[in-house]
Amino acid sequence: MKPQIDLWEDFQCPICHAFEGVNNSYINEVVNSGKAKVVFHPMAFIGMESMIAANAAACSNDQNRYVDFHKALYDNQPAKENSGQWTNEAMITLGKSIGISSSKFSDCVTSGKYMTWIKKINDDAAAKNVNSTPTVFVNGKEIDRKTQYMDANGFKAALAAGGVK
């Protein structure tokens, strides 16, 4: 059975931004190679802009562009949380910048299609005692964020210990 990686994150989280900077290439390699099933859990505990970004990310998945949009969100993360920069219009523009220009995407973003789903992710996180981001589980076991997250080799080793080869 293929290992499962669960990645809990908030797109406004500065530590998530740093984590992505260090580990994004490897995570994408794992996704693209099929070494593991990677489940992204876009949380929204920092504020409404987190909800807007998570909804837009889910909408990008409908266009088979989640990984690209995920990267674009972190590449364009505002310097300050809840700065007012992440609006539905900004998410649509960000989508266009990576080639998502369909009305289906923009309608999904503006309607808030996935807002209820995101709230369920937040509830699920609370039930699993996920109280900060990023939080990564491999096969249901949380890896040690203090020693693994900001060191690419340590992160790879932690995933390998969970069966991601």
C-alpha atoms as a PDB file:
ATOM      1  CA  MET A   1       0.000   0.000   0.000  1.00  0.00           C
ATOM      2  CA  LYS A   2       1.249   3.456  -0.912  1.00  0.00           C
ATOM      3  CA  PRO A   3       2.272   5.726   2.007  1.00  0.00           C
ATOM      4  CA  GLN A   4       0.071   8.758   2.693  1.00  0.00           C
ATOM      5  CA  ILE A   5       1.343  12.225   3.503  1.00  0.00           C
ATOM      6  CA  ASP A   6      -1.141  14.669   5.011  1.00  0.00           C
ATOM      7  CA  LEU A   7      -0.016  18.286   4.817  1.00  0.00           C
ATOM      8  CA  TRP A   8      -1.943  20.779   6.958  1.00  0.00           C
ATOM      9  CA  GLU A   9      -1.224  24.375   5.999  1.00  0.00           C
ATOM     10  CA  ASP A  10      -2.588  27.920   5.937  1.00  0.00           C
ATOM     11  CA  PHE A  11      -1.625  29.884   2.827  1.00  0.00           C
ATOM     12  CA  GLN A  12      -1.106  33.055   4.904  1.00  0.00           C
ATOM     13  CA  CYS A  13       1.197  31.332   7.390  1.00  0.00           C
ATOM     14  CA  PRO A  14       4.755  32.708   7.152  1.00  0.00           C
ATOM     15  CA  ILE A  15       6.215  29.470   8.534  1.00  0.00           C
ATOM     16  CA  CYS A  16       4.317  27.522   5.843  1.00  0.00           C
ATOM     17  CA  HIS A  17       5.885  29.877   3.303  1.00  0.00           C
ATOM     18  CA  ALA A  18       9.356  29.063   4.653  1.00  0.00           C
ATOM     19  CA  PHE A  19       8.528  25.328   4.741  1.00  0.00           C
ATOM     20  CA  GLU A  20       7.407  25.455   1.108  1.00  0.00           C
ATOM     21  CA  GLY A  21      10.571  27.293   0.119  1.00  0.00           C
ATOM     22  CA  VAL A  22      12.656  24.458   1.534  1.00  0.00           C
ATOM     23  CA  ASN A  23      10.498  21.437   0.665  1.00  0.00           C
ATOM     24  CA  ASN A  24       8.229  22.317  -2.275  1.00  0.00           C
ATOM     25  CA  SER A  25      10.417  20.692  -4.932  1.00  0.00           C
ATOM     26  CA  TYR A  26      10.561  17.412  -3.046  1.00  0.00           C
ATOM     27  CA  ILE A  27       6.831  17.441  -2.275  1.00  0.00           C
ATOM     28  CA  ASN A  28       6.111  18.012  -5.977  1.00  0.00           C
ATOM     29  CA  GLU A  29       8.484  15.167  -6.845  1.00  0.00           C
ATOM     30  CA  VAL A  30       6.566  12.874  -4.493  1.00  0.00           C
ATOM     31  CA  VAL A  31       3.239  14.007  -5.993  1.00  0.00           C
ATOM     32  CA  ASN A  32       4.387  13.648  -9.612  1.00  0.00           C
ATOM     33  CA  SER A  33       6.182  10.325  -9.133  1.00  0.00           C
ATOM     34  CA  GLY A  34       3.372   8.741  -7.171  1.00  0.00           C
ATOM     35  CA  LYS A  35       5.778   7.692  -4.381  1.00  0.00           C
ATOM     36  CA  ALA A  36       3.024   8.515  -1.922  1.00  0.00           C
ATOM     37  CA  LYS A  37      -0.508   9.779  -1.812  1.00  0.00           C
ATOM     38  CA  VAL A  38      -0.241  13.441  -0.818  1.00  0.00           C
ATOM     39  CA  VAL A  39      -3.338  14.979   0.741  1.00  0.00           C
ATOM     40  CA  PHE A  40      -3.311  18.742   1.138  1.00  0.00           C
ATOM     41  CA  HIS A  41      -5.472  20.166   3.928  1.00  0.00           C
ATOM     42  CA  PRO A  42      -5.757  23.925   3.303  1.00  0.00           C
ATOM     43  CA  MET A  43      -6.679  25.351   6.678  1.00  0.00           C
ATOM     44  CA  ALA A  44      -7.958  28.831   7.334  1.00  0.00           C
ATOM     45  CA  PHE A  45      -7.307  29.823  10.907  1.00  0.00           C
ATOM     46  CA  ILE A  46      -5.432  33.089  10.295  1.00  0.00           C
ATOM     47  CA  GLY A  47      -8.409  34.934   8.856  1.00  0.00           C
ATOM     48  CA  MET A  48     -10.795  35.503   5.991  1.00  0.00           C
ATOM     49  CA  GLU A  49      -7.990  35.871   3.466  1.00  0.00           C
ATOM     50  CA  SER A  50      -6.930  32.322   4.352  1.00  0.00           C
ATOM     51  CA  MET A  51     -10.472  31.201   3.523  1.00  0.00           C
ATOM     52  CA  ILE A  52     -10.356  33.052   0.196  1.00  0.00           C
ATOM     53  CA  ALA A  53      -6.991  31.506  -0.719  1.00  0.00           C
ATOM     54  CA  ALA A  54      -8.012  27.986   0.346  1.00  0.00           C
ATOM     55  CA  ASN A  55     -11.261  28.254  -1.631  1.00  0.00           C
ATOM     56  CA  ALA A  56      -9.361  29.423  -4.716  1.00  0.00           C
ATOM     57  CA  ALA A  57      -6.868  26.564  -4.298  1.00  0.00           C
ATOM     58  CA  ALA A  58      -9.734  24.073  -4.207  1.00  0.00           C
ATOM     59  CA  CYS A  59     -11.183  25.721  -7.314  1.00  0.00           C
ATOM     60  CA  SER A  60      -7.795  25.343  -9.039  1.00  0.00           C
ATOM     61  CA  ASN A  61      -7.987  21.625  -8.297  1.00  0.00           C
ATOM     62  CA  ASP A  62     -11.177  21.480 -10.359  1.00  0.00           C
ATOM     63  CA  GLN A  63      -8.987  22.701 -13.225  1.00  0.00           C
ATOM     64  CA  ASN A  64      -6.263  20.088 -12.472  1.00  0.00           C
ATOM     65  CA  ARG A  65      -3.880  22.898 -11.505  1.00  0.00           C
ATOM     66  CA  TYR A  66      -3.717  22.609  -7.705  1.00  0.00           C
ATOM     67  CA  VAL A  67       0.049  22.109  -7.444  1.00  0.00           C
ATOM     68  CA  ASP A  68       0.721  25.104  -9.701  1.00  0.00           C
ATOM     69  CA  PHE A  69      -1.755  27.335  -7.846  1.00  0.00           C
ATOM     70  CA  HIS A  70      -0.400  26.140  -4.496  1.00  0.00           C
ATOM     71  CA  LYS A  71       3.087  27.276  -5.520  1.00  0.00           C
ATOM     72  CA  ALA A  72       1.761  30.570  -6.901  1.00  0.00           C
ATOM     73  CA  LEU A  73       0.024  31.331  -3.594  1.00  0.00           C
ATOM     74  CA  TYR A  74       3.245  30.923  -1.640  1.00  0.00           C
ATOM     75  CA  ASP A  75       5.273  32.760  -4.280  1.00  0.00           C
ATOM     76  CA  ASN A  76       2.858  35.682  -3.926  1.00  0.00           C
ATOM     77  CA  GLN A  77       2.142  35.553  -0.195  1.00  0.00           C
ATOM     78  CA  PRO A  78       1.693  39.093   1.167  1.00  0.00           C
ATOM     79  CA  ALA A  79       4.306  40.229   3.671  1.00  0.00           C
ATOM     80  CA  LYS A  80       1.602  40.793   6.280  1.00  0.00           C
ATOM     81  CA  GLU A  81      -1.271  38.490   7.217  1.00  0.00           C
ATOM     82  CA  ASN A  82      -4.788  39.806   6.536  1.00  0.00           C
ATOM     83  CA  SER A  83      -3.356  42.720   4.578  1.00  0.00           C
ATOM     84  CA  GLY A  84      -6.406  43.022   2.348  1.00  0.00           C
ATOM     85  CA  GLN A  85      -4.415  41.902  -0.691  1.00  0.00           C
ATOM     86  CA  TRP A  86      -6.000  38.459  -1.051  1.00  0.00           C
ATOM     87  CA  THR A  87      -9.432  39.068  -2.496  1.00  0.00           C
ATOM     88  CA  ASN A  88     -11.463  36.947  -4.864  1.00  0.00           C
ATOM     89  CA  GLU A  89     -10.338  39.237  -7.687  1.00  0.00           C
ATOM     90  CA  ALA A  90      -6.684  38.748  -6.695  1.00  0.00           C
ATOM     91  CA  MET A  91      -7.166  34.964  -6.709  1.00  0.00           C
ATOM     92  CA  ILE A  92      -8.696  35.096 -10.194  1.00  0.00           C
ATOM     93  CA  THR A  93      -5.766  37.221 -11.389  1.00  0.00           C
ATOM     94  CA  LEU A  94      -3.314  34.800  -9.784  1.00  0.00           C
ATOM     95  CA  GLY A  95      -5.054  31.931 -11.562  1.00  0.00           C
ATOM     96  CA  LYS A  96      -4.735  33.746 -14.879  1.00  0.00           C
ATOM     97  CA  SER A  97      -1.008  34.248 -14.228  1.00  0.00           C
ATOM     98  CA  ILE A  98      -0.535  30.462 -14.296  1.00  0.00           C
ATOM     99  CA  GLY A  99      -2.919  29.822 -17.167  1.00  0.00           C
ATOM    100  CA  ILE A 100      -6.262  29.270 -15.416  1.00  0.00           C
ATOM    101  CA  SER A 101      -8.580  31.579 -17.292  1.00  0.00           C
ATOM    102  CA  SER A 102     -11.864  29.679 -17.438  1.00  0.00           C
ATOM    103  CA  SER A 103     -15.105  31.211 -16.251  1.00  0.00           C
ATOM    104  CA  LYS A 104     -15.640  27.978 -14.288  1.00  0.00           C
ATOM    105  CA  PHE A 105     -12.629  28.882 -12.114  1.00  0.00           C
ATOM    106  CA  SER A 106     -13.637  32.513 -11.615  1.00  0.00           C
ATOM    107  CA  ASP A 107     -17.243  31.506 -10.858  1.00  0.00           C
ATOM    108  CA  CYS A 108     -15.997  28.947  -8.324  1.00  0.00           C
ATOM    109  CA  VAL A 109     -13.801  31.549  -6.623  1.00  0.00           C
ATOM    110  CA  THR A 110     -16.434  34.290  -6.468  1.00  0.00           C
ATOM    111  CA  SER A 111     -19.210  31.947  -5.322  1.00  0.00           C
ATOM    112  CA  GLY A 112     -17.086  30.595  -2.461  1.00  0.00           C
ATOM    113  CA  LYS A 113     -17.938  27.073  -3.618  1.00  0.00           C
ATOM    114  CA  TYR A 114     -15.567  25.358  -1.140  1.00  0.00           C
ATOM    115  CA  MET A 115     -16.012  27.549   1.958  1.00  0.00           C
ATOM    116  CA  THR A 116     -18.052  24.902   3.810  1.00  0.00           C
ATOM    117  CA  TRP A 117     -15.480  22.249   2.911  1.00  0.00           C
ATOM    118  CA  ILE A 118     -12.676  24.446   4.302  1.00  0.00           C
ATOM    119  CA  LYS A 119     -14.579  24.874   7.567  1.00  0.00           C
ATOM    120  CA  LYS A 120     -14.806  21.062   7.750  1.00  0.00           C
ATOM    121  CA  ILE A 121     -11.024  20.859   7.289  1.00  0.00           C
ATOM    122  CA  ASN A 122     -10.599  23.244  10.221  1.00  0.00           C
ATOM    123  CA  ASP A 123     -12.955  21.082  12.327  1.00  0.00           C
ATOM    124  CA  ASP A 124     -11.076  17.931  11.300  1.00  0.00           C
ATOM    125  CA  ALA A 125      -7.773  19.605  12.216  1.00  0.00           C
ATOM    126  CA  ALA A 126      -9.088  20.449  15.669  1.00  0.00           C
ATOM    127  CA  ALA A 127     -10.258  16.855  16.148  1.00  0.00           C
ATOM    128  CA  LYS A 128      -6.759  15.631  15.228  1.00  0.00           C
ATOM    129  CA  ASN A 129      -5.119  18.204  17.528  1.00  0.00           C
ATOM    130  CA  VAL A 130      -3.542  20.031  14.587  1.00  0.00           C
ATOM    131  CA  ASN A 131      -3.119  23.450  16.153  1.00  0.00           C
ATOM    132  CA  SER A 132      -0.358  25.019  14.087  1.00  0.00           C
ATOM    133  CA  THR A 133       0.874  25.008  10.527  1.00  0.00           C
ATOM    134  CA  PRO A 134       2.532  23.449   8.793  1.00  0.00           C
ATOM    135  CA  THR A 135       1.770  20.068  10.285  1.00  0.00           C
ATOM    136  CA  VAL A 136       2.711  16.929   8.377  1.00  0.00           C
ATOM    137  CA  PHE A 137       1.581  13.373   9.037  1.00  0.00           C
ATOM    138  CA  VAL A 138       3.011  10.301   7.341  1.00  0.00           C
ATOM    139  CA  ASN A 139       0.699   7.302   7.546  1.00  0.00           C
ATOM    140  CA  GLY A 140      -1.209   8.967  10.371  1.00  0.00           C
ATOM    141  CA  LYS A 141       1.867   9.788  12.472  1.00  0.00           C
ATOM    142  CA  GLU A 142       2.907  13.413  12.915  1.00  0.00           C
ATOM    143  CA  ILE A 143       6.525  14.108  12.049  1.00  0.00           C
ATOM    144  CA  ASP A 144       8.550  16.292  14.385  1.00  0.00           C
ATOM    145  CA  ARG A 145       8.238  19.813  13.065  1.00  0.00           C
ATOM    146  CA  LYS A 146      11.013  21.175  15.248  1.00  0.00           C
ATOM    147  CA  THR A 147      13.708  19.043  13.681  1.00  0.00           C
ATOM    148  CA  GLN A 148      12.341  18.106  10.278  1.00  0.00           C
ATOM    149  CA  TYR A 149      10.511  20.954   8.624  1.00  0.00           C
ATOM    150  CA  MET A 150      13.134  23.508   7.743  1.00  0.00           C
ATOM    151  CA  ASP A 151      15.856  21.114   6.689  1.00  0.00           C
ATOM    152  CA  ALA A 152      15.246  19.456   3.309  1.00  0.00           C
ATOM    153  CA  ASN A 153      17.366  16.422   4.199  1.00  0.00           C
ATOM    154  CA  GLY A 154      15.638  16.040   7.557  1.00  0.00           C
ATOM    155  CA  PHE A 155      12.231  16.269   5.903  1.00  0.00           C
ATOM    156  CA  LYS A 156      13.178  13.659   3.294  1.00  0.00           C
ATOM    157  CA  ALA A 157      14.511  11.396   6.044  1.00  0.00           C
ATOM    158  CA  ALA A 158      11.301  11.775   8.055  1.00  0.00           C
ATOM    159  CA  LEU A 159       9.226  10.860   4.995  1.00  0.00           C
ATOM    160  CA  ALA A 160      11.544   7.922   4.225  1.00  0.00           C
ATOM    161  CA  ALA A 161      11.126   6.682   7.801  1.00  0.00           C
ATOM    162  CA  GLY A 162       7.368   6.695   7.100  1.00  0.00           C
ATOM    163  CA  GLY A 163       7.840   4.556   3.982  1.00  0.00           C
ATOM    164  CA  VAL A 164       8.179   7.229   1.282  1.00  0.00           C
ATOM    165  CA  LYS A 165      11.053   5.890  -0.818  1.00  0.00           C
END
